[in-house]
Amino acid sequence: MKQISWYRSIRFRIPAVIALVLLVPIVVFWHYSMELTRKNMLSQTSNLIYTNLYGASLLMDDVMEQVSDFSREISQDPGFLSLISQYQQADAGSDQRQKARSQLSLALSQYVGQLRTLDSIYLMFPETETVVTMLPGQKELSFSHHYAQQLYQMYYDVFESPIVWHLLPSAGGGSRMLSHIRPVSGPAQQEKCILICNLKDSAWQTALSALELYSGSVWISNYAGQVLLSYGSTLSTSQNIGQDSRFSQAFAQNRQYGTYSYQEDGTDYLISYYNAVESGWKYLSCVPEDIVLSGSGGARAFSLLALLCGALGISLGSLILYRYVVRPISALMSHLSDMEQGTLAQAPVPVQRDEISLLFHRYNQMIQRLQKLIDEIYVQQLLRKQAELSFLQSQMDEHFLYNTLNTIYSQASHEHADTSAWMILTLSRYFRISLSQGSDKLPLDQLADLLRSYLQLQQMRFGRSLVFQIQRFPEMEQFVALKYLFQPIVENSIVHGFEKRPAQHRIEITFQKEGDMLFFQVADDGIGISPQDLGPLLRQINGEGPIQGRSFALRNIHEQLCIAYGPRDIHIESRPGAGTRVFFRIPLERREPHV
C-alpha cells in the first residue's frame, strides 16, 4: 500500500478540520467581539464627550452672558462715563488727571466686587496712550510700559470686532486671562476707550473640568482657530489650533458636532468638537483611544479565556477521535497492507459499537469471502488442467479419426460408392471444422457451417423427415464465440424432441445481431416439455439444484457462458406437442486479425 504523506493523513486532517470548524470561528468571533466592543466604547465615549462639551458650552455661555451684561451696564453708567470724560479731558501730569485716574481706579475696584467671576477690570485709552487699572501700585500704565504696550498691540492686531473675547496676558506676567473687551464712548462722543473685563480662572475652569476625560485635552477657540482657553494641554495658547493637523477636519466641517479618529506617531486619538453658535466658540477635545479602551481589559481577558478553552476542547476532541477513529483505521490499513502482500488475516474488531467496528466486520467478511473465492479458483484451476488434458487426448483421437475418415473416403471414391463417400466427406468436414487447430473460439460463420455439417449427418439418419434452416446475419465472419456452446443445444433438440416421435421434423437455428449482443436460438416442432418438468429443468440448467439426465449438457453450457461472458441464463419456452424454443444472448466478440 502506498505510504500516505503526513499532511494527507487522517490523524493530521481531523484536528485540522476541527480547528477550522471550531477554532477559526472562535477567533473570528473574538476579533468581531473585540472590534464591536471597541466601537461601542468609542461611541459611548464620544456621546459622553459631546454631552460634556455641550454642558461646558452652556456654563461658559452663562458666564459670558453675565460678564457681557455687566460690561454693558458699566459702559452705560453715566457716572462712570463722566469719570472717563474727565480723565480724557485732563492734561497729562495735572492734578485733575491724577484725581480722575484715582476715581476711575476706585470705580473699577468697586465694579469688580459686584461680580464674583471677575478678576480685574482695565480701561485702555488709545488717544492718551495709557491704561488705567485697579492693580495696587499700577493704577496707570503708559504705552511705554511693556504690559500696556502688549495690550495696545493686541488691540490693533487682534481685536477685529467691537466686542470680543480674547486671551490676554496678565499684568504679573503669569498665565493668560480670558478677557471681555468692549469699546466705551463718552457722553460727548470723544475718542473711544476700551473696557477690558478679566475673568478669574475659576470662572471657566469649573466649566471645563468636566471635560478632562480619560486624561484628554480640551481647547476653546474661535472659528478662526485662535485659542481662547485650554485645559490639560501643552499647546501654546498663542498658536492657531486650526492649523494643527489633528483638528483640520474639525475646522473643515460645518456640522455642529462631530467625532473622528486620528493617528499620529502610532497613537490613535479620538477627536471631538462642538460648535457653539451663540458664542461663536469651538470646543475641541482630544483623547487617546488606548485610555478609552483600557476598560475593555475584562472583555479581552474573557475572550482570551474562551479562545484557550476552545483550544483545549480541540485538543481533547482530537485525542478522543485519535483513540476511537484514527487508531482503529490505522490498524485496518496495516491489515490491508498485509493483504496486499498476500497475508489474509482477520482483524480484531474494536470493542466500541459504531461505524468503525462495522467496518472491521465488513473487512473480516471480505477476507472470508476472498479465502473462499481463492479456494474455488484453485479447484477450478485443477479442473481446468484436467479438462485440458482430456481435450488434448480428444484432439489426438479426433485427428486419428479425421485422417482415418479421409483414407476411407479416398477408398470409397475409388470404388465408386458415391453415397458412402458423401457421408464420409460430410463427417470429415465436421471434424475438420471442430478441430479448428486447437482453438476454443471459432468465427460465427464457421460455427454455422459446423451446425450445418452436424445436421447433414443427422439427415443421413432421419432421411427427408428432418428439415432444418439456419438464419444468418451479414458480417458473421467478423465475430467469434466459444465453439462448444451451440451444437449441444441442437443435439438436445434432436435427441429429446424427435427420437421418440418418428414424423416430419423441422429445426430452425437463428444467429441474430442485436446491437452489441448475439442472439442464438434453436426452435423445433418436437414433443415439447410439460410445465411440471420445465420449471425444475430451468432451475437445474441455471445452477439451482443437482444435475440430472437431460440437463447435464445445458448445465455445462450455462457454466461456460457464465465463465466466459458473466452471469446469464439459458431460456427455454415449450408446450407439450408444440415444440420447444431454447435461446440465450451473449456479447459479440470481434475476431482478432490472426484468428
Coordinates of C-alpha atoms in Angstrom, one line a residue:
M1 CA 0.0 0.0 0.0
K2 CA 1.3 3.4 -0.9
Q3 CA 2.7 5.5 2.0
I4 CA 0.4 8.5 2.8
S5 CA 2.1 11.9 3.3
W6 CA 1.8 13.3 6.8
Y7 CA -0.3 16.3 5.6
R8 CA -2.7 13.9 3.9
S9 CA -3.0 11.6 6.9
I10 CA -6.3 11.5 8.8
R11 CA -4.5 11.9 12.1
F12 CA -3.5 15.4 10.8
R13 CA -6.6 16.3 8.8
I14 CA -9.1 15.6 11.6
P15 CA -7.5 18.0 14.1
A16 CA -7.1 20.5 11.2
V17 CA -10.7 20.2 10.3
I18 CA -11.8 20.5 13.9
A19 CA -9.6 23.6 14.2
L20 CA -11.1 25.1 11.1
V21 CA -14.6 24.3 12.2
L22 CA -14.2 25.4 15.8
L23 CA -11.1 27.5 16.4
V24 CA -11.4 29.7 13.3
P25 CA -15.0 30.7 14.1
I26 CA -13.9 31.4 17.7
V27 CA -11.0 33.6 16.5
V28 CA -13.3 35.4 14.1
F29 CA -15.9 35.8 16.7
W30 CA -13.3 37.1 19.2
H31 CA -12.0 39.6 16.7
Y32 CA -15.5 40.7 15.8
S33 CA -16.4 40.9 19.5
M34 CA -13.3 43.0 20.3
E35 CA -13.9 45.3 17.3
L36 CA -17.6 45.7 18.3
T37 CA -16.6 46.4 21.9
R38 CA -14.1 48.9 20.7
K39 CA -16.6 50.6 18.5
N40 CA -19.2 50.6 21.3
M41 CA -16.8 52.1 23.9
L42 CA -15.6 54.7 21.4
S43 CA -19.2 55.5 20.6
Q44 CA -20.2 55.8 24.3
T45 CA -17.1 57.9 25.0
S46 CA -18.0 60.1 22.0
N47 CA -21.5 60.6 23.3
L48 CA -20.2 61.3 26.8
I49 CA -17.7 63.9 25.4
Y50 CA -20.5 65.5 23.4
T51 CA -22.7 65.8 26.5
N52 CA -19.8 67.3 28.4
L53 CA -18.9 69.7 25.6
Y54 CA -22.4 70.8 25.3
G55 CA -22.7 71.2 29.1
A56 CA -19.5 73.2 29.2
S57 CA -20.7 75.4 26.4
L58 CA -23.9 76.1 28.4
L59 CA -21.9 77.0 31.5
M60 CA -19.5 79.2 29.5
D61 CA -22.4 80.9 27.7
D62 CA -23.9 81.7 31.1
V63 CA -20.6 83.2 32.4
M64 CA -20.1 85.1 29.2
E65 CA -23.7 86.4 29.3
Q66 CA -23.2 87.6 32.9
V67 CA -19.9 89.4 32.0
S68 CA -21.3 90.8 28.8
D69 CA -24.4 92.2 30.5
F70 CA -22.2 93.6 33.4
S71 CA -19.8 95.3 31.0
R72 CA -22.7 96.8 29.1
E73 CA -24.2 98.2 32.3
I74 CA -20.8 99.7 33.1
S75 CA -20.4 101.2 29.7
Q76 CA -23.8 102.9 30.0
D77 CA -23.3 104.1 33.6
P78 CA -23.5 108.0 33.4
G79 CA -21.2 108.4 36.5
F80 CA -18.6 106.1 35.0
L81 CA -18.8 107.8 31.7
S82 CA -18.4 111.1 33.4
L83 CA -15.2 109.9 35.1
I84 CA -13.9 108.7 31.8
S85 CA -14.6 112.0 30.2
Q86 CA -12.9 113.9 33.0
Y87 CA -9.8 111.7 32.6
Q88 CA -9.7 112.1 28.9
Q89 CA -10.0 115.9 29.1
A90 CA -7.5 116.5 31.8
D91 CA -3.9 117.2 30.8
A92 CA -1.3 114.6 31.4
G93 CA 0.5 115.0 34.7
S94 CA -2.0 117.5 36.1
D95 CA -3.7 117.2 39.4
Q96 CA -7.0 117.0 37.7
R97 CA -5.7 113.9 35.7
Q98 CA -4.5 112.3 38.9
K99 CA -7.7 112.9 40.6
A100 CA -9.8 111.4 37.7
R101 CA -7.4 108.4 37.5
S102 CA -7.9 107.7 41.2
Q103 CA -11.6 107.9 40.9
L104 CA -11.6 105.6 37.9
S105 CA -9.4 103.0 39.7
L106 CA -11.7 103.2 42.7
A107 CA -14.7 102.7 40.5
L108 CA -13.1 99.7 38.7
S109 CA -12.4 98.1 42.1
Q110 CA -16.0 98.6 43.1
Y111 CA -17.3 97.1 39.9
V112 CA -15.0 94.0 40.3
G113 CA -16.6 93.4 43.7
Q114 CA -20.0 93.3 42.2
L115 CA -19.4 90.2 40.0
R116 CA -17.5 87.3 41.7
T117 CA -16.4 85.9 38.3
L118 CA -14.2 89.0 37.6
D119 CA -10.6 89.2 38.5
S120 CA -9.9 92.7 37.3
I121 CA -11.1 95.5 35.0
Y122 CA -8.9 97.7 32.9
L123 CA -9.5 100.8 30.8
M124 CA -7.3 101.4 27.8
F125 CA -7.2 104.9 26.2
P126 CA -5.6 104.7 22.8
E127 CA -5.7 108.6 22.4
T128 CA -3.8 109.3 25.6
E129 CA -1.8 106.0 25.2
T130 CA -2.5 105.0 28.8
V131 CA -4.1 102.1 30.7
V132 CA -6.0 102.7 33.9
T133 CA -6.1 99.6 36.2
M134 CA -7.2 98.7 39.7
L135 CA -3.9 97.0 40.5
P136 CA -2.1 98.2 43.5
G137 CA 1.0 100.2 42.6
Q138 CA 0.0 100.2 38.9
K139 CA -3.0 102.4 38.8
E140 CA -2.0 103.9 35.5
L141 CA 0.3 102.5 32.8
S142 CA 1.6 104.3 29.8
F143 CA 2.1 102.6 26.5
S144 CA 5.8 102.7 27.1
H145 CA 5.2 100.0 29.8
H146 CA 5.7 96.6 28.4
Y147 CA 2.2 95.3 29.6
A148 CA 0.4 98.3 28.3
Q149 CA 2.3 98.0 25.1
Q150 CA 1.1 94.4 24.7
L151 CA -2.5 95.4 25.2
Y152 CA -2.2 98.2 22.7
Q153 CA -0.5 96.0 20.1
M154 CA -3.2 93.3 20.5
Y155 CA -5.8 96.0 20.2
Y156 CA -4.7 96.8 16.6
D157 CA -3.6 93.3 15.6
V158 CA -6.3 91.1 17.0
F159 CA -9.5 92.9 18.1
E160 CA -11.5 92.7 14.9
S161 CA -15.0 93.3 16.3
P162 CA -16.3 95.9 18.6
I163 CA -17.0 93.4 21.3
V164 CA -14.8 90.3 21.6
W165 CA -13.5 87.7 24.0
H166 CA -9.8 87.1 23.9
L167 CA -7.0 85.6 26.0
L168 CA -4.8 88.4 27.2
P169 CA -1.6 88.3 29.2
S170 CA -1.8 89.1 32.9
A171 CA -0.2 92.1 34.4
G172 CA 2.0 90.0 36.6
G173 CA 3.4 88.1 33.6
G174 CA 1.8 84.8 34.6
S175 CA -0.8 82.8 32.8
R176 CA -3.1 84.5 30.4
M177 CA -6.6 85.5 31.3
L178 CA -9.8 85.2 29.4
S179 CA -11.0 88.8 28.9
H180 CA -14.1 90.5 27.6
I181 CA -13.3 93.6 25.6
R182 CA -15.9 96.3 24.9
P183 CA -15.4 99.8 23.4
V184 CA -16.8 102.6 25.6
S185 CA -17.8 106.1 24.3
G186 CA -18.1 109.1 26.5
P187 CA -21.1 111.5 26.7
A188 CA -19.6 113.9 24.2
Q189 CA -18.7 111.1 21.8
Q190 CA -15.0 111.7 22.3
E191 CA -12.4 109.2 21.2
K192 CA -13.4 105.7 22.4
C193 CA -11.7 103.9 25.2
I194 CA -11.6 100.1 25.7
L195 CA -13.1 98.4 28.7
I196 CA -11.3 95.1 29.5
C197 CA -13.0 92.7 32.0
N198 CA -10.7 89.9 33.0
L199 CA -12.2 86.7 34.3
K200 CA -10.9 84.6 37.2
D201 CA -9.5 81.2 36.2
S202 CA -12.1 79.6 38.5
A203 CA -14.9 81.1 36.4
W204 CA -14.1 79.0 33.4
Q205 CA -12.0 76.1 34.9
T206 CA -15.1 74.8 36.7
A207 CA -16.9 74.6 33.4
L208 CA -14.0 72.8 31.7
S209 CA -13.0 70.5 34.5
A210 CA -15.8 68.1 33.5
L211 CA -14.2 67.8 30.0
E212 CA -11.0 66.3 31.4
L213 CA -12.0 62.8 30.3
Y214 CA -9.5 59.9 30.2
S215 CA -6.5 62.3 30.6
G216 CA -7.5 64.1 27.5
S217 CA -7.1 67.7 26.5
V218 CA -9.7 70.4 25.9
W219 CA -9.5 73.7 23.9
I220 CA -11.8 76.6 23.3
S221 CA -11.2 78.7 20.2
N222 CA -13.0 81.0 17.9
Y223 CA -13.9 79.9 14.4
A224 CA -10.6 81.3 13.1
G225 CA -8.7 78.9 15.3
Q226 CA -7.4 81.4 17.9
V227 CA -7.2 79.6 21.2
L228 CA -9.2 81.3 24.0
L229 CA -8.9 78.6 26.7
S230 CA -7.1 75.3 27.1
Y231 CA -7.3 72.7 29.8
G232 CA -4.8 69.8 30.2
S233 CA -2.9 70.7 27.0
T234 CA 0.7 71.6 26.3
L235 CA -0.3 73.5 23.2
S236 CA 0.6 77.2 23.5
T237 CA -2.4 79.5 23.6
S238 CA -0.6 81.8 21.1
Q239 CA -0.8 79.1 18.4
N240 CA -3.6 78.8 15.9
I241 CA -5.2 75.5 16.6
G242 CA -6.9 75.5 13.3
Q243 CA -3.5 74.8 11.7
D244 CA -2.9 71.7 13.9
S245 CA -3.3 68.5 11.7
R246 CA -5.3 66.9 14.5
F247 CA -8.1 69.4 14.2
S248 CA -8.1 70.3 10.5
Q249 CA -11.1 68.1 9.9
A250 CA -13.0 69.7 12.7
F251 CA -12.5 73.2 11.3
A252 CA -13.3 71.9 7.8
Q253 CA -16.7 70.5 8.8
N254 CA -19.8 72.7 9.1
R255 CA -21.6 70.3 11.4
Q256 CA -22.5 71.5 14.9
Y257 CA -21.0 68.3 16.4
G258 CA -18.7 65.6 15.2
T259 CA -16.1 63.0 16.1
Y260 CA -13.4 61.1 14.2
S261 CA -10.2 59.1 14.8
Y262 CA -6.8 60.5 14.1
Q263 CA -3.4 58.7 14.2
E264 CA -0.1 60.3 14.9
D265 CA 3.2 58.6 15.7
G266 CA 1.5 55.2 16.0
T267 CA -1.1 56.5 18.5
D268 CA -4.8 56.7 17.8
Y269 CA -6.8 59.7 19.1
L270 CA -10.5 60.3 19.4
I271 CA -11.1 63.9 18.3
S272 CA -14.5 65.5 19.2
Y273 CA -15.7 69.0 18.5
Y274 CA -18.8 71.2 19.2
N275 CA -19.6 74.5 17.6
A276 CA -21.5 76.9 20.0
V277 CA -23.4 79.1 17.6
E278 CA -24.5 81.6 20.3
S279 CA -20.9 82.5 21.4
G280 CA -19.1 81.7 18.2
W281 CA -16.7 79.4 20.0
K282 CA -15.5 76.0 19.1
Y283 CA -15.0 73.4 21.8
L284 CA -12.3 70.7 21.0
S285 CA -11.4 67.5 22.8
C286 CA -8.5 65.1 22.1
V287 CA -8.4 61.8 24.0
P288 CA -6.0 58.8 23.3
E289 CA -8.0 55.8 22.3
D290 CA -5.8 53.5 24.4
I291 CA -7.0 55.2 27.5
V292 CA -10.6 54.9 26.4
L293 CA -10.2 51.2 25.6
S294 CA -8.3 50.4 28.8
G295 CA -11.6 49.5 30.4
S296 CA -12.1 46.6 27.9
G297 CA -9.4 44.5 29.6
G298 CA -12.1 42.3 31.2
A299 CA -13.7 41.6 27.9
R300 CA -10.3 40.9 26.3
A301 CA -9.4 38.5 29.1
F302 CA -12.8 36.8 28.8
S303 CA -12.3 36.4 25.0
L304 CA -8.8 35.0 25.5
L305 CA -10.1 32.6 28.1
A306 CA -12.8 31.5 25.6
L307 CA -10.1 31.0 23.0
L308 CA -8.0 29.0 25.4
C309 CA -10.9 26.8 26.3
G310 CA -11.6 26.3 22.6
A311 CA -8.0 25.2 22.0
L312 CA -8.2 22.8 24.9
G313 CA -11.6 21.4 23.6
I314 CA -10.0 20.9 20.2
S315 CA -7.1 19.0 21.8
L316 CA -9.4 16.8 23.9
G317 CA -11.6 16.1 20.9
S318 CA -8.6 15.3 18.8
L319 CA -7.4 12.8 21.4
I320 CA -10.8 11.1 21.6
L321 CA -11.0 10.9 17.8
Y322 CA -7.5 9.5 17.6
R323 CA -8.4 6.8 20.1
Y324 CA -11.7 5.8 18.6
V325 CA -11.3 6.6 14.9
V326 CA -7.7 7.2 13.8
R327 CA -6.0 4.4 15.7
P328 CA -8.6 1.7 14.5
I329 CA -8.4 3.0 10.9
S330 CA -4.6 2.8 11.1
A331 CA -4.8 -0.8 12.3
L332 CA -7.2 -1.6 9.5
M333 CA -4.7 0.0 7.0
S334 CA -2.0 -2.2 8.4
H335 CA -4.1 -5.3 7.7
L336 CA -4.9 -4.1 4.2
S337 CA -1.1 -3.7 3.6
D338 CA -0.6 -7.3 4.8
M339 CA -3.5 -8.4 2.5
E340 CA -1.6 -6.7 -0.5
Q341 CA 1.4 -8.8 0.5
G342 CA -0.7 -12.0 0.3
T343 CA -1.5 -12.4 4.0
L344 CA -5.2 -12.8 4.6
A345 CA -5.7 -12.4 8.3
Q346 CA -8.8 -11.2 10.0
A347 CA -8.5 -8.0 12.1
P348 CA -9.5 -7.8 15.8
V349 CA -12.8 -5.9 16.0
P350 CA -12.8 -2.8 18.3
V351 CA -14.9 -3.1 21.4
Q352 CA -17.0 0.1 20.6
R353 CA -20.2 -0.5 18.7
D354 CA -20.1 2.1 15.9
E355 CA -19.4 2.5 12.2
I356 CA -15.7 1.7 12.8
S357 CA -16.5 -1.7 14.3
L358 CA -19.0 -2.3 11.5
L359 CA -16.1 -1.5 9.0
F360 CA -14.0 -4.2 10.7
H361 CA -16.8 -6.7 10.5
R362 CA -17.2 -6.0 6.8
Y363 CA -13.4 -6.3 6.4
N364 CA -13.4 -9.7 8.1
Q365 CA -16.3 -10.9 5.9
M366 CA -14.4 -9.8 2.8
I367 CA -11.4 -11.8 4.0
Q368 CA -13.6 -14.8 4.5
R369 CA -15.1 -14.4 1.0
L370 CA -11.7 -13.9 -0.5
Q371 CA -10.4 -17.1 1.1
K372 CA -13.4 -19.0 -0.2
L373 CA -13.0 -17.5 -3.7
I374 CA -9.3 -18.4 -3.7
D375 CA -10.2 -22.0 -2.8
E376 CA -12.8 -22.1 -5.5
I377 CA -10.4 -20.7 -8.1
Y378 CA -7.8 -23.2 -7.1
V379 CA -10.3 -26.1 -7.6
Q380 CA -11.3 -24.6 -10.9
Q381 CA -7.7 -24.4 -12.0
L382 CA -7.3 -28.1 -11.1
L383 CA -10.4 -28.9 -13.1
R384 CA -9.3 -26.8 -16.0
K385 CA -5.9 -28.6 -16.1
Q386 CA -7.8 -31.9 -16.1
A387 CA -10.1 -30.6 -18.9
E388 CA -7.1 -29.5 -20.9
L389 CA -5.5 -32.9 -20.6
S390 CA -8.8 -34.5 -21.6
F391 CA -9.1 -32.1 -24.5
L392 CA -5.6 -32.9 -25.8
Q393 CA -6.4 -36.5 -25.6
S394 CA -9.7 -36.0 -27.5
Q395 CA -7.8 -33.9 -30.1
M396 CA -5.4 -36.8 -30.6
D397 CA -8.5 -39.1 -31.1
E398 CA -10.2 -36.6 -33.4
H399 CA -7.0 -36.3 -35.5
F400 CA -6.7 -40.0 -35.8
L401 CA -10.4 -40.3 -36.7
Y402 CA -10.2 -37.4 -39.2
N403 CA -7.2 -38.9 -41.0
T404 CA -8.9 -42.4 -41.0
L405 CA -12.1 -40.9 -42.5
N406 CA -10.1 -39.2 -45.3
T407 CA -8.5 -42.6 -46.1
I408 CA -11.9 -44.3 -46.1
Y409 CA -13.3 -41.5 -48.3
S410 CA -10.5 -42.0 -50.8
Q411 CA -11.1 -45.7 -51.0
A412 CA -14.9 -45.3 -51.3
S413 CA -14.5 -42.8 -54.2
H414 CA -12.1 -45.3 -55.9
E415 CA -14.7 -48.0 -55.5
H416 CA -17.4 -45.6 -56.9
A417 CA -19.5 -45.7 -53.7
D418 CA -20.8 -42.2 -54.1
T419 CA -23.3 -42.1 -51.2
S420 CA -20.9 -43.6 -48.7
A421 CA -18.2 -41.2 -50.0
W422 CA -20.5 -38.2 -49.5
M423 CA -21.4 -39.3 -45.9
I424 CA -17.7 -39.8 -45.1
L425 CA -16.8 -36.4 -46.6
T426 CA -19.5 -34.7 -44.5
L427 CA -18.3 -36.3 -41.4
S428 CA -14.7 -35.5 -42.2
R429 CA -15.7 -31.8 -42.9
Y430 CA -17.4 -31.7 -39.5
F431 CA -14.3 -33.0 -37.7
R432 CA -12.1 -30.6 -39.7
I433 CA -14.2 -27.6 -38.5
S434 CA -14.5 -28.8 -34.9
L435 CA -10.7 -29.3 -34.6
S436 CA -10.0 -25.7 -35.7
Q437 CA -6.3 -26.1 -35.0
G438 CA -7.0 -26.4 -31.2
S439 CA -8.7 -23.1 -30.8
D440 CA -11.6 -22.7 -28.3
K441 CA -13.3 -20.0 -30.4
L442 CA -14.4 -20.0 -34.0
P443 CA -15.9 -17.4 -36.3
L444 CA -19.7 -17.4 -36.3
D445 CA -19.8 -18.3 -40.0
Q446 CA -17.7 -21.4 -39.3
L447 CA -19.9 -22.3 -36.3
A448 CA -22.9 -22.1 -38.6
D449 CA -21.1 -24.4 -41.1
L450 CA -20.3 -26.8 -38.2
L451 CA -24.0 -27.0 -37.3
R452 CA -24.9 -27.5 -40.9
S453 CA -22.5 -30.4 -41.2
Y454 CA -23.8 -31.9 -38.0
L455 CA -27.4 -31.7 -39.2
Q456 CA -26.5 -33.1 -42.6
L457 CA -25.0 -36.1 -40.7
Q458 CA -28.3 -36.4 -38.8
Q459 CA -30.2 -36.2 -42.1
M460 CA -28.3 -39.4 -43.1
R461 CA -30.0 -41.0 -40.1
F462 CA -33.5 -39.5 -40.3
G463 CA -33.7 -39.0 -44.1
R464 CA -36.0 -36.5 -45.5
S465 CA -38.1 -36.3 -42.3
L466 CA -35.6 -33.9 -40.9
V467 CA -35.7 -30.4 -42.3
F468 CA -33.5 -27.6 -40.9
Q469 CA -32.9 -23.9 -41.6
I470 CA -30.0 -21.7 -40.4
Q471 CA -30.6 -18.0 -40.3
R472 CA -27.5 -15.9 -40.6
F473 CA -26.7 -12.2 -40.5
P474 CA -24.1 -10.2 -42.5
E475 CA -20.5 -10.0 -41.3
M476 CA -20.8 -13.1 -39.2
E477 CA -17.2 -13.9 -40.1
Q478 CA -16.0 -10.8 -38.2
F479 CA -17.2 -12.2 -34.8
V480 CA -16.1 -15.3 -32.8
A481 CA -17.7 -17.3 -30.0
L482 CA -16.9 -20.5 -28.0
K483 CA -17.3 -23.4 -30.4
Y484 CA -19.0 -25.8 -27.8
L485 CA -21.9 -23.6 -26.9
F486 CA -24.3 -24.3 -29.9
Q487 CA -24.1 -28.0 -31.0
P488 CA -25.3 -29.5 -27.7
I489 CA -28.5 -27.4 -27.9
V490 CA -29.1 -28.7 -31.4
E491 CA -28.3 -32.2 -30.4
N492 CA -30.7 -32.0 -27.4
S493 CA -33.4 -30.8 -29.8
I494 CA -33.0 -33.9 -32.0
V495 CA -32.5 -36.4 -29.1
H496 CA -35.3 -35.2 -26.8
G497 CA -37.6 -33.8 -29.4
F498 CA -37.5 -36.2 -32.4
E499 CA -36.2 -39.6 -31.4
K500 CA -39.4 -40.6 -29.6
R501 CA -41.6 -39.2 -32.3
P502 CA -41.0 -40.6 -35.8
A503 CA -42.5 -38.0 -38.1
Q504 CA -41.7 -34.9 -40.1
H505 CA -39.3 -32.8 -38.0
R506 CA -38.2 -29.2 -38.5
I507 CA -35.4 -27.3 -36.8
E508 CA -34.8 -23.5 -37.1
I509 CA -31.5 -22.1 -36.0
T510 CA -31.1 -18.3 -35.7
F511 CA -27.9 -16.2 -35.4
Q512 CA -29.1 -12.6 -35.0
K513 CA -27.2 -9.4 -34.1
E514 CA -29.0 -7.2 -31.6
G515 CA -26.8 -4.2 -31.1
D516 CA -23.6 -5.4 -29.5
M517 CA -25.2 -8.7 -28.5
L518 CA -25.6 -12.1 -30.3
F519 CA -29.0 -13.7 -30.1
F520 CA -28.9 -17.5 -30.6
Q521 CA -32.0 -19.6 -30.8
V522 CA -32.9 -23.3 -31.6
A523 CA -36.6 -23.9 -32.3
D524 CA -38.1 -27.2 -33.1
D525 CA -41.6 -28.7 -33.6
G526 CA -40.9 -31.8 -31.4
I527 CA -42.8 -33.3 -28.5
G528 CA -42.2 -30.3 -26.1
I529 CA -41.9 -30.2 -22.4
S530 CA -44.6 -30.3 -19.8
P531 CA -44.9 -27.3 -17.4
Q532 CA -44.2 -29.7 -14.5
D533 CA -40.8 -30.7 -16.0
L534 CA -39.9 -27.3 -17.4
G535 CA -39.6 -25.4 -14.1
P536 CA -37.2 -27.9 -12.4
L537 CA -35.2 -28.2 -15.7
L538 CA -34.7 -24.5 -15.9
R539 CA -33.5 -24.4 -12.3
Q540 CA -31.1 -27.2 -12.8
I541 CA -29.7 -25.7 -16.0
N542 CA -29.2 -22.2 -14.5
G543 CA -27.4 -23.5 -11.4
E544 CA -30.1 -24.1 -8.8
G545 CA -30.1 -27.8 -7.9
P546 CA -28.3 -31.0 -8.7
I547 CA -27.7 -32.1 -12.4
Q548 CA -29.9 -34.9 -13.6
G549 CA -30.1 -36.6 -17.0
R550 CA -31.1 -34.3 -19.9
S551 CA -30.0 -31.1 -18.0
F552 CA -26.3 -32.1 -18.0
A553 CA -25.4 -30.7 -21.4
L554 CA -27.3 -27.4 -20.9
R555 CA -25.9 -27.0 -17.4
N556 CA -22.4 -27.4 -18.9
I557 CA -23.2 -24.7 -21.5
H558 CA -24.6 -22.4 -18.8
E559 CA -21.4 -22.6 -16.8
Q560 CA -19.3 -21.9 -19.9
L561 CA -21.5 -18.8 -20.6
C562 CA -21.1 -17.5 -17.0
I563 CA -17.3 -18.0 -17.0
A564 CA -16.7 -16.5 -20.5
Y565 CA -19.4 -13.8 -20.5
G566 CA -20.5 -13.2 -17.0
P567 CA -23.7 -14.2 -15.2
R568 CA -26.6 -15.0 -17.6
D569 CA -29.3 -17.6 -18.1
I570 CA -30.4 -20.0 -20.8
H571 CA -34.1 -19.6 -21.6
I572 CA -36.5 -22.4 -22.6
E573 CA -40.0 -21.9 -23.8
S574 CA -42.0 -25.1 -24.6
R575 CA -45.5 -26.6 -24.7
P576 CA -46.3 -30.3 -25.0
G577 CA -46.9 -31.3 -28.6
A578 CA -46.0 -27.8 -29.9
G579 CA -42.2 -27.8 -29.8
T580 CA -39.5 -26.1 -27.8
R581 CA -37.6 -22.9 -28.2
V582 CA -34.1 -22.6 -26.5
F583 CA -32.2 -19.3 -26.7
F584 CA -29.6 -17.1 -24.9
R585 CA -27.8 -13.9 -25.5
I586 CA -24.0 -13.2 -25.3
P587 CA -21.9 -10.2 -26.1
L588 CA -20.5 -10.0 -29.6
E589 CA -16.7 -10.5 -29.6
R590 CA -14.9 -9.2 -32.6
R591 CA -12.5 -11.5 -34.4
E592 CA -8.8 -10.9 -33.9
P593 CA -6.7 -10.4 -37.0
H594 CA -4.8 -13.7 -36.5
V595 CA -7.9 -15.8 -36.0

